[in-house]
Amino acid sequence: MKLRNWHIDGFGVFCGARLPEPGLGDGLNLFLGPNEAGKSTLLDFLRYTLLGYPGGRASLPRREPLRGGSHGGTLIYEADALTCHLHRRPGRVNAFQLRDQAGTAMTETDLASHVGHISPEVFRNIFGFSLKELQDLDSLSQSGVRDLIFAASIGQSAGRIRSVQDDLQKQADTLFREGARANAQAPPRLVKLLADLSEQERRLAQATEASRSVAAKVRELGTRRTALGEFDRQIREAELEIQRLERLTSGWPLWVERRQAEDARKGLSDAERFPADGDAAWATRKTEFEKAKADVRLICDKVKALREELNGLPAEFPSLPVSAQVTELAAEKADYDVAVRLGHEAETRAGQAREGWSQLSKELGADWPEEAVRSFDVSLLAEDDARRLANAVQEARNLVVSTRTTAANLAREARALSTDCALKVKQLADLNRSGPLLAPEQLAQQRLQLGRFREALRKREGLRGECDRANNHLTQVKLFMSRREPAAGLVPRWLRPALFIGGAVMVLASVGLFLVGQQAAAALGLVAAALFAGIGLLLPRARPAQAAVDAAPELSAAQRRHEEAQQAVEKQDVEMKAEAAQHRFAWPMTEEDLTQLEGSITAAERRADRHHALLNELGELRNKKAGRRGAFTTAKRDLKEAKLSFSSASQAWTDFLRNRRLPETIQSETALAVFGKVKQARQVLDDLHNLTATANQQRGTSNAHLTRLRSCLEQANWPTEEESGKLLAAFEQLQQRVVDESQQSEHRRRRLEDLAKAKKDLKDAGKIARAKRGKCDEFLRQLGVDSEQSFGGLSQRSKRYQELSQSINAKDTGLKVIFGQSGPPAELQEAWDSGHRPDWEAQKSSRETERTGLHGERDQGLQDIRQLEIEIDGQLKSDEVASLQLEAESLREQIREGVLDWLKLATAQELLGQTREKFERENQSPAIEEASRLFRLISGGRYERITIPLDSTDLTIVPQTGPMLSLERLSRGTLEQLYLCIRLGYIRHYQQQQRVALPLLMDDVAVNFDTERMAKTFELLGECCRNGQQILFFTCHEELVRMLQPEHKLFRIRNFEFEAAAL
Amino acid sequence: MIPFCFIHAADLHLDTPFVGLGKIDGMLQQRLRDASLEAFDNLIRTAVERHADFVVLAGDIYDGAERGARAQARFIAGLRELDRNGIACLFIHGNHDPIGEGWSALRPEDFPASAVLIEQCDEVRAVPVRRDGQVVAMVHGISFRTRKETRNLSRLFPAERGEEQFHIGLLHCNVGGQAGHDNYAPCTLEDLCNRAIDYWAIGHIHKRMELKHGGPVVLYPGNVQGRSFDECGPKGATLVRVGAEGHVELEPLALDVVRFAVLRVDVSKCRSLDEVLAACEAESGRAMAEAQPRLLLARILLHGQSPAHRDLLLAEAQEQLLPALRDRLPAGGFWLDRVIVDTVPVVDRAEVARSTGFEAALVKLTDKVTASDQEAIQLLEKVQAPLLTGRRFEKLLPELGPESARAMIQGAEARLLGLLETESGS
């Protein structure tokens, strides 16, 4: 690829800038410009256009246009025998365009092929290098220089590989380093984790061991619990002994008191037989006896009171024998009262019914006497028949009315329609009078005629125009001929044509006359025409002059034409004249004639339309009238039928009345109401009858009751009365008397019963009292006393005896409380008998001391048991083992993860190292050879070659004479030259390997060189150019111009424009 | 036949430590410590709530002899709870808790009457299960005497049907030599089918598998609580309903309190770390919703050819990726164990290989090494050599096979390509 030219649309400081033709050369192209002239901008333009603009995230400058123009530009280059125009701008829309010189579009693939598929990074770092890289050499170590040189060989930016290697190493070292120890200050993570895991496993083993000891602890717990039981037994024994001694101590006083009481009781032996409840028993018996005596006295008093009461009561009751009868008649009296009341009610209601009948009778009138009402059929069937027949009469009446009304309406409508028809007829007559009525065909024909007239007039105008033109032409011809030709012959020249014309006119006239029916005149005309024609033929022809002869044809033609035109006009006139005459118009018609004709046609059309409309309306009216009349006829027929129906319904009604023997004055429309009233009246009469009968019946019943009451009074020898009221009063008195005597009798009877009962009770109470007395005596006898006083003394002794016995019992109880149900031990008896009491207190004290000791030992054992239980429970609930296991597993997993991460890093390092080694091995040798040659050249042979041993990382220089030199031994300038040569060497090697030739862009790389070095450098660059390398060298140093060779090119950058300069 | 239902569980591994977890905080440790026990409590509670007639446990009740007494105390508490609700429990021991090698601080006499430990190791014992005085099923079982039981114990089960009841076989075994588990008590499916057993309640494999759906039913219910990222997804037991005709219906029961999940997040379309975090957040949210109300322990595996590859490598190298994700992802009910960056840069590897330069050399070298198993393993062995010094990491090193070596080398290449990637033109 060789760059030729460019056009910068807008890029940084450049706007519309291009190189002057013929553009760039194949070799060295020097661009000279001051600082800030845009050299770096131009470099970026070339890189971006060739290889693409940087993306949004890149930190490279985008070089937005500062002086206008659209961002981007075009690069012209030669590659693969093509001259290509590469247009590129940032963004994605229309960003790339590549065409060859023929305008054929090419793709990015083609471009990639032209640039040897080089990446922007590689291109930048191989083919475009700057001053900064050389400046960086100063600060780099040996390995840094080597890296730089190595990076130069691979197109990577300086230090990138080393940076990656260092990063990987650093990451790996944070994980693991061979020989690192956990106790170092910042140990690698895996080493620390291993140490932590070891510690964790140790703790886990301890915890597991502790967990395993639970079983032993459980066994120990059982042993200790057994020992605890033994202590408890011993303590219980000691306590039992202490309790026994306490009992003896506390029981002794009781024992002594008991024995003393027992001895005292022995002296009261006679009181032993006295029962314990002796006093209570005696008191009870005595109390009962006293009570029995009191009961006897009470009953005696009662008997006495009853006797006195009986003496004061009556003994005879004379009214009692009739009490049954009176009782029986009481019901009779109640029945009488009821009968009187019912009778009264019936009479009252009968009176009301009577009044009701009177009212209804008035309303019904004379047609309805009582017999008629009573004989009225109130059955439902009759009512239904009446309703049905009355409704039929009413419906028939209604039908008659409606049909009559309908007929009247129809007749009225028909009359109105007749009036309308007459009016329409009159309108038609008026219309007919107003003007002739033409048929539509006639009107159409008239329209056509009018059109023909107009057309004919237009045509006539046209013909006339033609005629005038022909005439003018003829006149001209004649005039021409008249100027040249001599005088004509005897026969005037006009005579012959005049005759012919006249003949033609006659012919036309004849035709016209023939059309209008004047055949004779037409024949005459034809004859005249023939005559004229003949004469014209017979007349000698004037011999025209030569000029006239020459113009004769034209004259003839003009004449012929004129004649034809005239004939046409005349012909038409003839035709149209007759036609116009038919319409009473002269021909030619004027515009006013046409307007008039049109007006008349229009008027005729209006009349015709009006006539048609009137006819239609008349027709409709007539149709309606006919319809109405038909309906009227039907209505009349219906009316007749309705009248017949009404008549038959009325007759049926009348027959109904007659059959039912009802007044024939009953109208059907009011019949139902009348029948309702009659029915009601009938009901009232029935009620009146029933009520009257009821009243009579009740009257009879009450009289019968009175008779029986009277009889009863007579039987009771009671004064009777005739008057019913007094009779009843007397009966009531008797009734009351009977009641009173019954009560008194009953009272007396009860009192006699009470007296008998009281006597019996008195007898019983006496028996009871005697029995009680006997018991008291028996009781005393049993006790061996004969009197109550003796009984008292025995009782006293018995009390004392009881007291002593109670005391003894209490002591026994106390002893049992102390010594249990088995009673006091034999020791007490022995001590009593011996009269010597052992020192039980001392024995007790001794045993208490022993017990205290046992408690102490037991408490200790209990504490030990609790401790064991806590430990066992803690172990059972403890999650220490689980926690430690979890932590241990967590550590193991972290270690596994770390190992995996370290392996990944180490693998990447190994891969990177092997790749670098291989790459160096494959790429360095030929490149270094080339670099050595160039270095030898640029150093003037001072340095022979450059070496990089494979097993060493050091780069050494072999001078022409002397030992090998390391980089530190080189001066700054030499180092830069070395770097330049290595770079150029790699470039050469790269291009050879990739079979690509790309331009080299150098930005002020020789600024630090002295003149001699610069000259050598340019010589070197020239050598490269001779080998086909195109170089674009950017500088601000004027002196470099002198070093250019004639085949080189110089461009100056001024005001952001490029100027070709001569060397 | 009387219809009945029971719960089949296995591999409780009470008080088992979780494996494969990185550094975890104190609160999470507490929950993980108790997870296996809480899952067991869930099993008991479910048996009571679902009115199971009995429960069978097919071995590995405990995780090992050195696991502490807490597990045993908890187990007995669970048995007592079942007993209070009239639910019997029949269980055997497996390779993790063999009869001969285990230890017990709590004696079998402490078990309630309804709990039956089938401790026979040389013959199958048949235990009738009753309900309302009637036998509803016969449970035949046998335990491991030692950890490494190599006999085919299935052949000791009855081959001929005795009583006309539903026969359940309770056995801890490896059917068909399942990979990933010790081949103890090996047997084949045919061995099981040739026995007079209607339902094989087996244990040992931690993944739930229905090996046969009928005639007989052969089921691994899986373990009750997952313990590592190799045991992802729901864990629990199986409720078995047996109809009057002997028809079996199975219902999986999720009992775990902590669930593992590996979330694969495709970050091919993520151009920045923030987009990666958003994608992780979305995936985590979905996984959390599925696992609720359990604690979800997750690993996130970022994969795909991603523009954010380099950023991810840098964030990972600076140990910022995991904290950034933990800050972004839900805090309650969710724990992110680690993030694995398995992305590759957005480069056309073939194009790089065709080009020149260092990257091309790297790609070509990677292709050369990974083309040969031996070279790949040799490279890894060389890399791994420093770790083997002193044998400290001996049991903690990953297994190096050809596949893992290749994956490691290809991952290293992707890392290097990402790190070497520099700003370039559009």
PDB file of C-alpha atoms in Angstrom, chain B residues 172-346:
ATOM      1  CA  HIS B 172     -29.619 -49.184  51.922  1.00  0.00           C
ATOM      2  CA  CYS B 173     -27.970 -50.092  48.634  1.00  0.00           C
ATOM      3  CA  ASN B 174     -26.511 -49.015  45.308  1.00  0.00           C
ATOM      4  CA  VAL B 175     -28.761 -50.187  42.485  1.00  0.00           C
ATOM      5  CA  GLY B 176     -27.031 -50.538  39.189  1.00  0.00           C
ATOM      6  CA  GLY B 177     -23.738 -49.069  40.399  1.00  0.00           C
ATOM      7  CA  GLN B 178     -24.833 -45.414  40.486  1.00  0.00           C
ATOM      8  CA  ALA B 179     -21.862 -43.136  39.886  1.00  0.00           C
ATOM      9  CA  GLY B 180     -20.790 -40.663  42.469  1.00  0.00           C
ATOM     10  CA  HIS B 181     -21.664 -42.936  45.401  1.00  0.00           C
ATOM     11  CA  ASP B 182     -19.768 -45.750  47.046  1.00  0.00           C
ATOM     12  CA  ASN B 183     -20.787 -49.074  45.631  1.00  0.00           C
ATOM     13  CA  TYR B 184     -21.958 -50.565  48.902  1.00  0.00           C
ATOM     14  CA  ALA B 185     -24.550 -53.331  49.047  1.00  0.00           C
ATOM     15  CA  PRO B 186     -24.560 -53.444  45.259  1.00  0.00           C
ATOM     16  CA  CYS B 187     -27.502 -54.950  43.442  1.00  0.00           C
ATOM     17  CA  THR B 188     -29.385 -54.684  40.192  1.00  0.00           C
ATOM     18  CA  LEU B 189     -32.913 -53.688  39.454  1.00  0.00           C
ATOM     19  CA  GLU B 190     -33.596 -57.218  38.397  1.00  0.00           C
ATOM     20  CA  ASP B 191     -32.475 -58.441  41.813  1.00  0.00           C
ATOM     21  CA  LEU B 192     -35.045 -56.231  43.437  1.00  0.00           C
ATOM     22  CA  CYS B 193     -37.802 -57.201  41.053  1.00  0.00           C
ATOM     23  CA  ASN B 194     -37.209 -60.893  41.720  1.00  0.00           C
ATOM     24  CA  ARG B 195     -38.107 -60.551  45.383  1.00  0.00           C
ATOM     25  CA  ALA B 196     -41.601 -60.794  46.840  1.00  0.00           C
ATOM     26  CA  ILE B 197     -41.666 -57.111  47.630  1.00  0.00           C
ATOM     27  CA  ASP B 198     -44.290 -54.630  46.470  1.00  0.00           C
ATOM     28  CA  TYR B 199     -42.393 -51.461  47.351  1.00  0.00           C
ATOM     29  CA  TRP B 200     -38.630 -51.037  47.718  1.00  0.00           C
ATOM     30  CA  ALA B 201     -37.877 -48.227  50.140  1.00  0.00           C
ATOM     31  CA  ILE B 202     -34.210 -47.830  49.387  1.00  0.00           C
ATOM     32  CA  GLY B 203     -31.596 -45.273  50.347  1.00  0.00           C
ATOM     33  CA  HIS B 204     -27.976 -44.286  49.670  1.00  0.00           C
ATOM     34  CA  ILE B 205     -28.337 -42.188  46.513  1.00  0.00           C
ATOM     35  CA  HIS B 206     -29.019 -38.587  47.429  1.00  0.00           C
ATOM     36  CA  LYS B 207     -30.842 -37.730  44.258  1.00  0.00           C
ATOM     37  CA  ARG B 208     -34.515 -38.645  44.067  1.00  0.00           C
ATOM     38  CA  MET B 209     -34.996 -41.358  41.457  1.00  0.00           C
ATOM     39  CA  GLU B 210     -37.963 -43.533  40.610  1.00  0.00           C
ATOM     40  CA  LEU B 211     -36.182 -46.555  39.226  1.00  0.00           C
ATOM     41  CA  LYS B 212     -39.408 -48.425  38.679  1.00  0.00           C
ATOM     42  CA  HIS B 213     -42.985 -47.237  38.845  1.00  0.00           C
ATOM     43  CA  GLY B 214     -44.762 -50.489  39.596  1.00  0.00           C
ATOM     44  CA  GLY B 215     -44.463 -54.231  39.973  1.00  0.00           C
ATOM     45  CA  PRO B 216     -42.632 -53.397  42.283  1.00  0.00           C
ATOM     46  CA  VAL B 217     -42.068 -49.689  42.929  1.00  0.00           C
ATOM     47  CA  VAL B 218     -38.364 -48.936  43.433  1.00  0.00           C
ATOM     48  CA  LEU B 219     -37.644 -45.470  44.747  1.00  0.00           C
ATOM     49  CA  TYR B 220     -34.703 -43.477  46.026  1.00  0.00           C
ATOM     50  CA  PRO B 221     -36.379 -40.584  47.841  1.00  0.00           C
ATOM     51  CA  GLY B 222     -33.115 -38.652  47.946  1.00  0.00           C
ATOM     52  CA  ASN B 223     -31.681 -37.109  51.042  1.00  0.00           C
ATOM     53  CA  VAL B 224     -33.771 -34.860  53.238  1.00  0.00           C
ATOM     54  CA  GLN B 225     -31.398 -31.916  53.126  1.00  0.00           C
ATOM     55  CA  GLY B 226     -28.897 -31.072  50.419  1.00  0.00           C
ATOM     56  CA  ARG B 227     -25.380 -30.598  51.700  1.00  0.00           C
ATOM     57  CA  SER B 228     -23.400 -29.158  48.846  1.00  0.00           C
ATOM     58  CA  PHE B 229     -23.632 -27.701  45.407  1.00  0.00           C
ATOM     59  CA  ASP B 230     -23.564 -31.228  44.083  1.00  0.00           C
ATOM     60  CA  GLU B 231     -26.995 -31.662  45.628  1.00  0.00           C
ATOM     61  CA  CYS B 232     -29.007 -28.871  44.159  1.00  0.00           C
ATOM     62  CA  GLY B 233     -32.776 -28.577  43.970  1.00  0.00           C
ATOM     63  CA  PRO B 234     -35.607 -29.672  46.256  1.00  0.00           C
ATOM     64  CA  LYS B 235     -34.813 -32.328  48.853  1.00  0.00           C
ATOM     65  CA  GLY B 236     -37.062 -34.270  51.160  1.00  0.00           C
ATOM     66  CA  ALA B 237     -39.012 -37.483  51.316  1.00  0.00           C
ATOM     67  CA  THR B 238     -41.901 -39.208  49.552  1.00  0.00           C
ATOM     68  CA  LEU B 239     -45.443 -39.753  50.757  1.00  0.00           C
ATOM     69  CA  VAL B 240     -46.627 -43.153  49.559  1.00  0.00           C
ATOM     70  CA  ARG B 241     -50.315 -43.939  49.382  1.00  0.00           C
ATOM     71  CA  VAL B 242     -51.360 -47.543  48.888  1.00  0.00           C
ATOM     72  CA  GLY B 243     -54.903 -48.144  47.750  1.00  0.00           C
ATOM     73  CA  ALA B 244     -57.152 -51.050  48.521  1.00  0.00           C
ATOM     74  CA  GLU B 245     -56.067 -52.786  45.323  1.00  0.00           C
ATOM     75  CA  GLY B 246     -52.419 -52.251  46.093  1.00  0.00           C
ATOM     76  CA  HIS B 247     -52.077 -49.342  43.697  1.00  0.00           C
ATOM     77  CA  VAL B 248     -49.279 -47.009  44.730  1.00  0.00           C
ATOM     78  CA  GLU B 249     -49.318 -43.215  44.428  1.00  0.00           C
ATOM     79  CA  LEU B 250     -46.181 -41.246  45.129  1.00  0.00           C
ATOM     80  CA  GLU B 251     -46.048 -37.636  46.224  1.00  0.00           C
ATOM     81  CA  PRO B 252     -42.675 -35.923  46.638  1.00  0.00           C
ATOM     82  CA  LEU B 253     -42.381 -33.842  49.813  1.00  0.00           C
ATOM     83  CA  ALA B 254     -39.951 -30.945  49.909  1.00  0.00           C
ATOM     84  CA  LEU B 255     -38.605 -30.796  53.462  1.00  0.00           C
ATOM     85  CA  ASP B 256     -35.298 -29.019  53.089  1.00  0.00           C
ATOM     86  CA  VAL B 257     -34.706 -25.727  54.866  1.00  0.00           C
ATOM     87  CA  VAL B 258     -31.630 -24.794  52.861  1.00  0.00           C
ATOM     88  CA  ARG B 259     -31.478 -25.266  49.139  1.00  0.00           C
ATOM     89  CA  PHE B 260     -28.518 -25.192  46.811  1.00  0.00           C
ATOM     90  CA  ALA B 261     -28.603 -23.819  43.316  1.00  0.00           C
ATOM     91  CA  VAL B 262     -26.096 -23.055  40.639  1.00  0.00           C
ATOM     92  CA  LEU B 263     -27.409 -20.144  38.614  1.00  0.00           C
ATOM     93  CA  ARG B 264     -26.107 -20.003  35.105  1.00  0.00           C
ATOM     94  CA  VAL B 265     -26.278 -16.449  33.835  1.00  0.00           C
ATOM     95  CA  ASP B 266     -25.624 -15.790  30.197  1.00  0.00           C
ATOM     96  CA  VAL B 267     -23.917 -12.410  29.986  1.00  0.00           C
ATOM     97  CA  SER B 268     -23.337 -12.435  26.232  1.00  0.00           C
ATOM     98  CA  LYS B 269     -25.533  -9.383  25.875  1.00  0.00           C
ATOM     99  CA  CYS B 270     -24.122  -7.550  28.879  1.00  0.00           C
ATOM    100  CA  ARG B 271     -21.810  -4.773  27.932  1.00  0.00           C
ATOM    101  CA  SER B 272     -20.906  -3.559  31.380  1.00  0.00           C
ATOM    102  CA  LEU B 273     -20.583  -4.773  34.933  1.00  0.00           C
ATOM    103  CA  ASP B 274     -23.794  -3.040  35.830  1.00  0.00           C
ATOM    104  CA  GLU B 275     -25.660  -5.031  33.196  1.00  0.00           C
ATOM    105  CA  VAL B 276     -24.033  -8.191  34.497  1.00  0.00           C
ATOM    106  CA  LEU B 277     -25.166  -7.349  37.991  1.00  0.00           C
ATOM    107  CA  ALA B 278     -28.671  -6.664  36.721  1.00  0.00           C
ATOM    108  CA  ALA B 279     -28.755 -10.014  34.928  1.00  0.00           C
ATOM    109  CA  CYS B 280     -27.557 -11.764  38.084  1.00  0.00           C
ATOM    110  CA  GLU B 281     -30.130  -9.945  40.114  1.00  0.00           C
ATOM    111  CA  ALA B 282     -32.925 -11.063  37.794  1.00  0.00           C
ATOM    112  CA  GLU B 283     -31.795 -14.679  37.839  1.00  0.00           C
ATOM    113  CA  SER B 284     -31.386 -14.637  41.592  1.00  0.00           C
ATOM    114  CA  GLY B 285     -34.841 -13.207  42.043  1.00  0.00           C
ATOM    115  CA  ARG B 286     -36.318 -15.995  39.988  1.00  0.00           C
ATOM    116  CA  ALA B 287     -34.416 -18.675  41.895  1.00  0.00           C
ATOM    117  CA  MET B 288     -35.421 -17.157  45.207  1.00  0.00           C
ATOM    118  CA  ALA B 289     -39.063 -17.162  44.272  1.00  0.00           C
ATOM    119  CA  GLU B 290     -38.834 -20.854  43.449  1.00  0.00           C
ATOM    120  CA  ALA B 291     -37.045 -21.745  46.646  1.00  0.00           C
ATOM    121  CA  GLN B 292     -39.101 -19.682  49.067  1.00  0.00           C
ATOM    122  CA  PRO B 293     -39.442 -19.821  52.017  1.00  0.00           C
ATOM    123  CA  ARG B 294     -36.114 -21.640  52.220  1.00  0.00           C
ATOM    124  CA  LEU B 295     -32.672 -20.180  52.466  1.00  0.00           C
ATOM    125  CA  LEU B 296     -31.137 -20.371  49.039  1.00  0.00           C
ATOM    126  CA  LEU B 297     -27.403 -20.933  48.766  1.00  0.00           C
ATOM    127  CA  ALA B 298     -26.373 -20.044  45.285  1.00  0.00           C
ATOM    128  CA  ARG B 299     -23.394 -19.939  43.067  1.00  0.00           C
ATOM    129  CA  ILE B 300     -23.499 -17.787  40.003  1.00  0.00           C
ATOM    130  CA  LEU B 301     -21.790 -19.013  36.894  1.00  0.00           C
ATOM    131  CA  LEU B 302     -21.300 -16.234  34.377  1.00  0.00           C
ATOM    132  CA  HIS B 303     -20.885 -17.593  30.902  1.00  0.00           C
ATOM    133  CA  GLY B 304     -21.014 -16.479  27.324  1.00  0.00           C
ATOM    134  CA  GLN B 305     -18.980 -14.439  24.927  1.00  0.00           C
ATOM    135  CA  SER B 306     -19.321 -11.139  26.690  1.00  0.00           C
ATOM    136  CA  PRO B 307     -18.167  -7.596  26.031  1.00  0.00           C
ATOM    137  CA  ALA B 308     -17.783  -7.274  29.773  1.00  0.00           C
ATOM    138  CA  HIS B 309     -15.293 -10.169  29.949  1.00  0.00           C
ATOM    139  CA  ARG B 310     -12.302  -8.009  30.722  1.00  0.00           C
ATOM    140  CA  ASP B 311     -14.145  -5.968  33.295  1.00  0.00           C
ATOM    141  CA  LEU B 312     -15.261  -9.173  34.949  1.00  0.00           C
ATOM    142  CA  LEU B 313     -11.692 -10.473  35.084  1.00  0.00           C
ATOM    143  CA  LEU B 314     -10.465  -7.260  36.605  1.00  0.00           C
ATOM    144  CA  ALA B 315     -13.253  -7.168  39.140  1.00  0.00           C
ATOM    145  CA  GLU B 316     -12.586 -10.801  40.005  1.00  0.00           C
ATOM    146  CA  ALA B 317      -8.868 -10.176  40.353  1.00  0.00           C
ATOM    147  CA  GLN B 318      -9.544  -7.282  42.689  1.00  0.00           C
ATOM    148  CA  GLU B 319     -11.959  -9.470  44.643  1.00  0.00           C
ATOM    149  CA  GLN B 320     -14.671  -6.941  44.035  1.00  0.00           C
ATOM    150  CA  LEU B 321     -17.028  -9.048  42.016  1.00  0.00           C
ATOM    151  CA  LEU B 322     -18.409 -11.160  44.826  1.00  0.00           C
ATOM    152  CA  PRO B 323     -18.907  -8.236  47.241  1.00  0.00           C
ATOM    153  CA  ALA B 324     -20.521  -6.195  44.465  1.00  0.00           C
ATOM    154  CA  LEU B 325     -22.941  -9.006  43.739  1.00  0.00           C
ATOM    155  CA  ARG B 326     -23.683  -9.590  47.386  1.00  0.00           C
ATOM    156  CA  ASP B 327     -24.491  -5.917  47.814  1.00  0.00           C
ATOM    157  CA  ARG B 328     -26.792  -5.998  44.833  1.00  0.00           C
ATOM    158  CA  LEU B 329     -28.534  -9.272  45.447  1.00  0.00           C
ATOM    159  CA  PRO B 330     -31.231  -9.885  48.054  1.00  0.00           C
ATOM    160  CA  ALA B 331     -30.003 -10.197  51.597  1.00  0.00           C
ATOM    161  CA  GLY B 332     -32.750 -12.163  53.331  1.00  0.00           C
ATOM    162  CA  GLY B 333     -33.191 -15.807  52.422  1.00  0.00           C
ATOM    163  CA  PHE B 334     -30.345 -15.758  49.954  1.00  0.00           C
ATOM    164  CA  TRP B 335     -26.598 -16.316  50.210  1.00  0.00           C
ATOM    165  CA  LEU B 336     -24.226 -16.048  47.333  1.00  0.00           C
ATOM    166  CA  ASP B 337     -21.375 -18.451  47.882  1.00  0.00           C
ATOM    167  CA  ARG B 338     -19.199 -17.491  44.986  1.00  0.00           C
ATOM    168  CA  VAL B 339     -19.143 -16.188  41.475  1.00  0.00           C
ATOM    169  CA  ILE B 340     -17.463 -18.159  38.752  1.00  0.00           C
ATOM    170  CA  VAL B 341     -16.434 -16.158  35.754  1.00  0.00           C
ATOM    171  CA  ASP B 342     -16.498 -18.506  32.814  1.00  0.00           C
ATOM    172  CA  THR B 343     -16.916 -15.920  30.087  1.00  0.00           C
ATOM    173  CA  VAL B 344     -14.808 -15.532  27.022  1.00  0.00           C
ATOM    174  CA  PRO B 345     -13.942 -12.287  25.263  1.00  0.00           C
ATOM    175  CA  VAL B 346     -15.812 -11.142  22.235  1.00  0.00           C
TER     176      VAL B 346
END
